JSON list of N, CA and C in Angstrom, two decimals:
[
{"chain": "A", "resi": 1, "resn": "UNK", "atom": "N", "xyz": [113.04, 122.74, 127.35]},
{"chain": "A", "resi": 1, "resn": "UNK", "atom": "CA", "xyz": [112.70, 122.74, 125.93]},
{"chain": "A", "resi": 1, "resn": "UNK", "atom": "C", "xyz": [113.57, 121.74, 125.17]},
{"chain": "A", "resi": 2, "resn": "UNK", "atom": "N", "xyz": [114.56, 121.93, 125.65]},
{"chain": "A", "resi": 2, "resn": "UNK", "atom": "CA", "xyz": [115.72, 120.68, 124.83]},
{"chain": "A", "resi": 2, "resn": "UNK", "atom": "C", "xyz": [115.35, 119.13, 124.84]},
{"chain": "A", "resi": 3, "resn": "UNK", "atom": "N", "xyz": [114.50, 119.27, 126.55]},
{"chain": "A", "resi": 3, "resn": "UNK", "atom": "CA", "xyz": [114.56, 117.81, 126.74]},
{"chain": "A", "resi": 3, "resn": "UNK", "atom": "C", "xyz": [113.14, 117.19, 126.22]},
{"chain": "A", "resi": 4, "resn": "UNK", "atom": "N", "xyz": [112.69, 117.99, 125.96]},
{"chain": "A", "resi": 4, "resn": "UNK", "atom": "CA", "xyz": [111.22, 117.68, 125.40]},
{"chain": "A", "resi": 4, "resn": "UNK", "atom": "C", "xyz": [111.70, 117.70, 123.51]},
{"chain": "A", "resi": 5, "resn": "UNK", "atom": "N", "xyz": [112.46, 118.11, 123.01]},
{"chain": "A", "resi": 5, "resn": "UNK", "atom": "CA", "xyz": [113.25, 117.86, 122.07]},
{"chain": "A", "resi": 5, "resn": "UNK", "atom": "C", "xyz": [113.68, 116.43, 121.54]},
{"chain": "A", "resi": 6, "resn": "UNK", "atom": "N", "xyz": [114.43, 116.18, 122.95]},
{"chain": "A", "resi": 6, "resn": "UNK", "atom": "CA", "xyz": [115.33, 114.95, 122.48]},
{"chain": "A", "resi": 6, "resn": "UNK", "atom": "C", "xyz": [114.24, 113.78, 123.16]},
{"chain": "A", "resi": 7, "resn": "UNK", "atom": "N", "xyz": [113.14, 113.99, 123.57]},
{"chain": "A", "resi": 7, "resn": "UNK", "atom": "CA", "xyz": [112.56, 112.95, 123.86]},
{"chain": "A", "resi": 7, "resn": "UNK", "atom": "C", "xyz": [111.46, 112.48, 122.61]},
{"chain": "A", "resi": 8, "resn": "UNK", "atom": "N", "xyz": [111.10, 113.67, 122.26]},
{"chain": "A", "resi": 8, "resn": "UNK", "atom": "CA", "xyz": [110.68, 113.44, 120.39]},
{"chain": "A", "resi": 8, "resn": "UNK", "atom": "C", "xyz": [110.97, 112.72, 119.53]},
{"chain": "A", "resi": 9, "resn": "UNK", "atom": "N", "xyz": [112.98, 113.13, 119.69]},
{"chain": "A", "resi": 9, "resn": "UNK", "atom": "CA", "xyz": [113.57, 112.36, 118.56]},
{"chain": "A", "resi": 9, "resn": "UNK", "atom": "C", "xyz": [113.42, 111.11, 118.96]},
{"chain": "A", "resi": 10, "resn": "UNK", "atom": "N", "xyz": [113.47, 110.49, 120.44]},
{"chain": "A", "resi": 10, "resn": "UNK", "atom": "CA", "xyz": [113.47, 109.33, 120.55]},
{"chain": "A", "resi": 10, "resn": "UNK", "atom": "C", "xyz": [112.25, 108.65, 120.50]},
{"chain": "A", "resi": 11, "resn": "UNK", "atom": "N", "xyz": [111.23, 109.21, 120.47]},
{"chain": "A", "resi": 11, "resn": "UNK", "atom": "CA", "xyz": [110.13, 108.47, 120.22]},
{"chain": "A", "resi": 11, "resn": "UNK", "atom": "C", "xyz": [109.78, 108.68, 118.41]},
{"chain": "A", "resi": 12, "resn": "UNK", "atom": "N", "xyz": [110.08, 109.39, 117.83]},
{"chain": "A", "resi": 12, "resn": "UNK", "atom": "CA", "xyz": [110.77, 109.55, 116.45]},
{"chain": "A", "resi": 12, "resn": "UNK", "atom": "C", "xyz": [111.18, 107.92, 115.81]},
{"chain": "A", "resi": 13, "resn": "UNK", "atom": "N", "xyz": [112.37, 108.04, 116.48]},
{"chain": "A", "resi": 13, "resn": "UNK", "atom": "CA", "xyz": [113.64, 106.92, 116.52]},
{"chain": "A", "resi": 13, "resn": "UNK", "atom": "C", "xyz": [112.93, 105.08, 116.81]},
{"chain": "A", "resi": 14, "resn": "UNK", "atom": "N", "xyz": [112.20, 105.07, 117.74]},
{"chain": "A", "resi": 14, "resn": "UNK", "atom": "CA", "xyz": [111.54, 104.23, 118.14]},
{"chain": "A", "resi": 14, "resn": "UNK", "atom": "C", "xyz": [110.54, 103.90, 116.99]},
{"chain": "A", "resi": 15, "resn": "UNK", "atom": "N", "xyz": [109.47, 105.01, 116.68]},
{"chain": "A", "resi": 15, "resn": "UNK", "atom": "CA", "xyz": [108.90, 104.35, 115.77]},
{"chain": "A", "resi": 15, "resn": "UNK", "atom": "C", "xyz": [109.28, 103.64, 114.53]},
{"chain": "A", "resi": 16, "resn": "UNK", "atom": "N", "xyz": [110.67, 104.43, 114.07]},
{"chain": "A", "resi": 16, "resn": "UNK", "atom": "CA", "xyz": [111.32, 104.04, 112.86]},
{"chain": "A", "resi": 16, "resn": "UNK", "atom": "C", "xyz": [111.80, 102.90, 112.99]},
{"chain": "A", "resi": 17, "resn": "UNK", "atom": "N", "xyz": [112.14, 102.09, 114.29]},
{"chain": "A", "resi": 17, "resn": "UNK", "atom": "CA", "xyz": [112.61, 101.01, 114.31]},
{"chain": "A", "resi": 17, "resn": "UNK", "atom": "C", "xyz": [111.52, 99.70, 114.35]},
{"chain": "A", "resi": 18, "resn": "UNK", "atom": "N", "xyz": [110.37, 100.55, 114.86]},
{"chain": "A", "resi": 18, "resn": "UNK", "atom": "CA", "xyz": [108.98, 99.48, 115.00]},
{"chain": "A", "resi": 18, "resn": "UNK", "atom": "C", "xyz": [108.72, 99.50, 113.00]},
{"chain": "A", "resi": 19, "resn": "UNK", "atom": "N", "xyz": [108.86, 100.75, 112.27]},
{"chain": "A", "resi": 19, "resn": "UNK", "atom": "CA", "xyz": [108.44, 100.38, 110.91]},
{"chain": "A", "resi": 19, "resn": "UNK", "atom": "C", "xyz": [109.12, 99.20, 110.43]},
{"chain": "A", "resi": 20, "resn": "UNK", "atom": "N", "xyz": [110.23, 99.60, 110.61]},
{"chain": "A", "resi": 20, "resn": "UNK", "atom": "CA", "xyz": [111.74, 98.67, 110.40]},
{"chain": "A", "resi": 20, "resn": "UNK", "atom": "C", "xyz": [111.38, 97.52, 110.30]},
{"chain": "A", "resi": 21, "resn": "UNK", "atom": "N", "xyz": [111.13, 96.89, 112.04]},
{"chain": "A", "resi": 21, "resn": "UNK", "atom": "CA", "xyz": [110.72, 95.66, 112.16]},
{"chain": "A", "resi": 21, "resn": "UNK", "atom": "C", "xyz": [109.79, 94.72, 111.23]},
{"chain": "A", "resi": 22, "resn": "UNK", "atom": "N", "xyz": [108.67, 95.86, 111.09]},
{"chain": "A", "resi": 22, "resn": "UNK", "atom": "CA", "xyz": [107.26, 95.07, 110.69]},
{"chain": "A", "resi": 22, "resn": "UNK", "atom": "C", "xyz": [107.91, 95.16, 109.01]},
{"chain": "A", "resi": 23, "resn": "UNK", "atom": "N", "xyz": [108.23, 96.01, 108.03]},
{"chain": "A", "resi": 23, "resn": "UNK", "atom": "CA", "xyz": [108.97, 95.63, 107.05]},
{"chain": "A", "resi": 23, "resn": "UNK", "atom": "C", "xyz": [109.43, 94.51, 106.89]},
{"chain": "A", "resi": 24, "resn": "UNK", "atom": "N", "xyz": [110.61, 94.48, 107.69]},
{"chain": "A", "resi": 24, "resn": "UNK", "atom": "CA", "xyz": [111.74, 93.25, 107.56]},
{"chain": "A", "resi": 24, "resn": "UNK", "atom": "C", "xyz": [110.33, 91.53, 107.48]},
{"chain": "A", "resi": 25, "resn": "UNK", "atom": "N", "xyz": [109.91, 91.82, 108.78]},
{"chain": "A", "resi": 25, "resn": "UNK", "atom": "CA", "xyz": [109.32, 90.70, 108.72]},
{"chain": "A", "resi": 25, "resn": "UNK", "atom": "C", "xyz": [108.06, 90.31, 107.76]},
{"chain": "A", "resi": 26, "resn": "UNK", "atom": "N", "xyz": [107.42, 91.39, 107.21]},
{"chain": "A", "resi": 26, "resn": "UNK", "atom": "CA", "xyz": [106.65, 91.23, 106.09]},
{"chain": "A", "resi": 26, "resn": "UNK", "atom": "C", "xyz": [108.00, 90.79, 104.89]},
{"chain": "A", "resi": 27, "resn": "UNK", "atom": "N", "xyz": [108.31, 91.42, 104.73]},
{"chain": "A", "resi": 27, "resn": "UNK", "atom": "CA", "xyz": [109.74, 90.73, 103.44]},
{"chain": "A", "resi": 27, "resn": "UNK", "atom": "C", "xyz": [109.93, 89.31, 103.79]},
{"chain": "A", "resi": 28, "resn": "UNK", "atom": "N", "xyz": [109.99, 88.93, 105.12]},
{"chain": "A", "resi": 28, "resn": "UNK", "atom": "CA", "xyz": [110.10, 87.37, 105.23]},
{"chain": "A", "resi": 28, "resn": "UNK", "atom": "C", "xyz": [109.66, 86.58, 105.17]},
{"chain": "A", "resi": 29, "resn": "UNK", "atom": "N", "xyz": [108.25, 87.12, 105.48]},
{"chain": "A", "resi": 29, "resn": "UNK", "atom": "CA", "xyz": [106.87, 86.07, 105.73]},
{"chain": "A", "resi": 29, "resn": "UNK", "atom": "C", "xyz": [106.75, 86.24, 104.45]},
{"chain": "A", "resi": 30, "resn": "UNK", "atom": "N", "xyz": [106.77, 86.97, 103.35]},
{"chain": "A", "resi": 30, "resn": "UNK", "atom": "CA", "xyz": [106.31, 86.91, 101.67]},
{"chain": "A", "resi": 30, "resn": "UNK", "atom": "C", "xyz": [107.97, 85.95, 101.31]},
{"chain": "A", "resi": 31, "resn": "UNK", "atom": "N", "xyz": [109.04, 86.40, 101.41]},
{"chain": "A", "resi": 31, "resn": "UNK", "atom": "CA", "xyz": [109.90, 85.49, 100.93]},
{"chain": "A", "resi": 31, "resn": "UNK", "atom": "C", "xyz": [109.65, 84.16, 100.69]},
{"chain": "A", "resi": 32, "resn": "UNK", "atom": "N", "xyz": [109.53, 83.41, 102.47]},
{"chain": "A", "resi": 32, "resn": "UNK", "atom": "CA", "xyz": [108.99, 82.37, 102.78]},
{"chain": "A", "resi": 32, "resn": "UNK", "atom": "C", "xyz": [107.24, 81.44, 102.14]},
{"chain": "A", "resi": 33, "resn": "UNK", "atom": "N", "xyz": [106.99, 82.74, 101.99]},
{"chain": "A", "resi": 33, "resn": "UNK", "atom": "CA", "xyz": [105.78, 81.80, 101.64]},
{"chain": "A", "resi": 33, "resn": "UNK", "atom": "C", "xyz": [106.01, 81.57, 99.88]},
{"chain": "A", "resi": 34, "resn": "UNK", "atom": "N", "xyz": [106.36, 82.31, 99.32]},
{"chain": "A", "resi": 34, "resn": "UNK", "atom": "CA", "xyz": [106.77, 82.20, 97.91]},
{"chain": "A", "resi": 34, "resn": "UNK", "atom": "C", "xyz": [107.35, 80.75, 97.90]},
{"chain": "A", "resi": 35, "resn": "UNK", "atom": "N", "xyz": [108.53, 80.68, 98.20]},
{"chain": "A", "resi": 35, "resn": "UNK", "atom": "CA", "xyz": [109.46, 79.46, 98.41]},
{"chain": "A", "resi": 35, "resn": "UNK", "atom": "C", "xyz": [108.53, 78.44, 99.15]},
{"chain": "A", "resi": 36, "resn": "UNK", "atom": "N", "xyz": [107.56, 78.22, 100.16]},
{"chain": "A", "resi": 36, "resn": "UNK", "atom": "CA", "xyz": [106.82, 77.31, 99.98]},
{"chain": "A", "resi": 36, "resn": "UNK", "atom": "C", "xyz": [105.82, 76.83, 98.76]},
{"chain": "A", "resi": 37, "resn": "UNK", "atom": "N", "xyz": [105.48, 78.15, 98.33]},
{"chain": "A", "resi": 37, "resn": "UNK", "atom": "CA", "xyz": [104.41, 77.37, 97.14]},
{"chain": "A", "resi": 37, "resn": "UNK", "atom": "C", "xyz": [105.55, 77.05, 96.00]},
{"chain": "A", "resi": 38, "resn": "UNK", "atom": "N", "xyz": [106.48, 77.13, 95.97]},
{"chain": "A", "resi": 38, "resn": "UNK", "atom": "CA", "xyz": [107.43, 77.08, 94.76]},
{"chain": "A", "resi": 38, "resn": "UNK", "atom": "C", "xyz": [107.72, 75.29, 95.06]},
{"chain": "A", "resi": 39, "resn": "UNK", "atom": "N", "xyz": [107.87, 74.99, 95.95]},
{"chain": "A", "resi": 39, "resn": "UNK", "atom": "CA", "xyz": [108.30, 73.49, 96.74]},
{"chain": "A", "resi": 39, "resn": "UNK", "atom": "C", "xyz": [106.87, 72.57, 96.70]},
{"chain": "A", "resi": 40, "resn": "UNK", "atom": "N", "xyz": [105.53, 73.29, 96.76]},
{"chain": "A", "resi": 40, "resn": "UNK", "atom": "CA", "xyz": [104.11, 72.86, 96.73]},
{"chain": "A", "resi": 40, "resn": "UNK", "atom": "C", "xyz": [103.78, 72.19, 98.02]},
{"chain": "A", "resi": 41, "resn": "UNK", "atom": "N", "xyz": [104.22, 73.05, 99.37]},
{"chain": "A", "resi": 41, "resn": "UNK", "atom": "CA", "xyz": [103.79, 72.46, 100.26]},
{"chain": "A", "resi": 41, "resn": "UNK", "atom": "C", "xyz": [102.78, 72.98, 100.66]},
{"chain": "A", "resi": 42, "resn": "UNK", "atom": "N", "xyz": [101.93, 73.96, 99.83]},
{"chain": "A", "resi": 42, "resn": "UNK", "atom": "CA", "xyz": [101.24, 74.71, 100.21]},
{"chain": "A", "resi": 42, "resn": "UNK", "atom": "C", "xyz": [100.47, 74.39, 98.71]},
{"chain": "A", "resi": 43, "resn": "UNK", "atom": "N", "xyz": [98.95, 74.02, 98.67]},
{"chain": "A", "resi": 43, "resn": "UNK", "atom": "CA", "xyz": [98.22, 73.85, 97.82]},
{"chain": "A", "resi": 43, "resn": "UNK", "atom": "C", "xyz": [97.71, 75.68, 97.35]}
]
């Protein structure tokens, strides 16, 4: 029962780090593209 527990949290844990990821990199890809149209390399 415990180990079916702690294998939860880790798939828990895992997903939070896959949200994480796709966050971070949406924040970057919008950062980035801002700062391109700000420069007008992007019509």
């Amino acid at each position: 029962m415990s180990t079916e527990k702690s294998r939860r949290s880790e798939k828990i844990q895992m997903f939070d780090d896959v949200a994480r990821l796709i966050v971070g990199a949406q924040f970057v890809y919008f950062v980035t593209y801002k700062g391109l149209k700000k420069t007008r390399l992007f019509p």
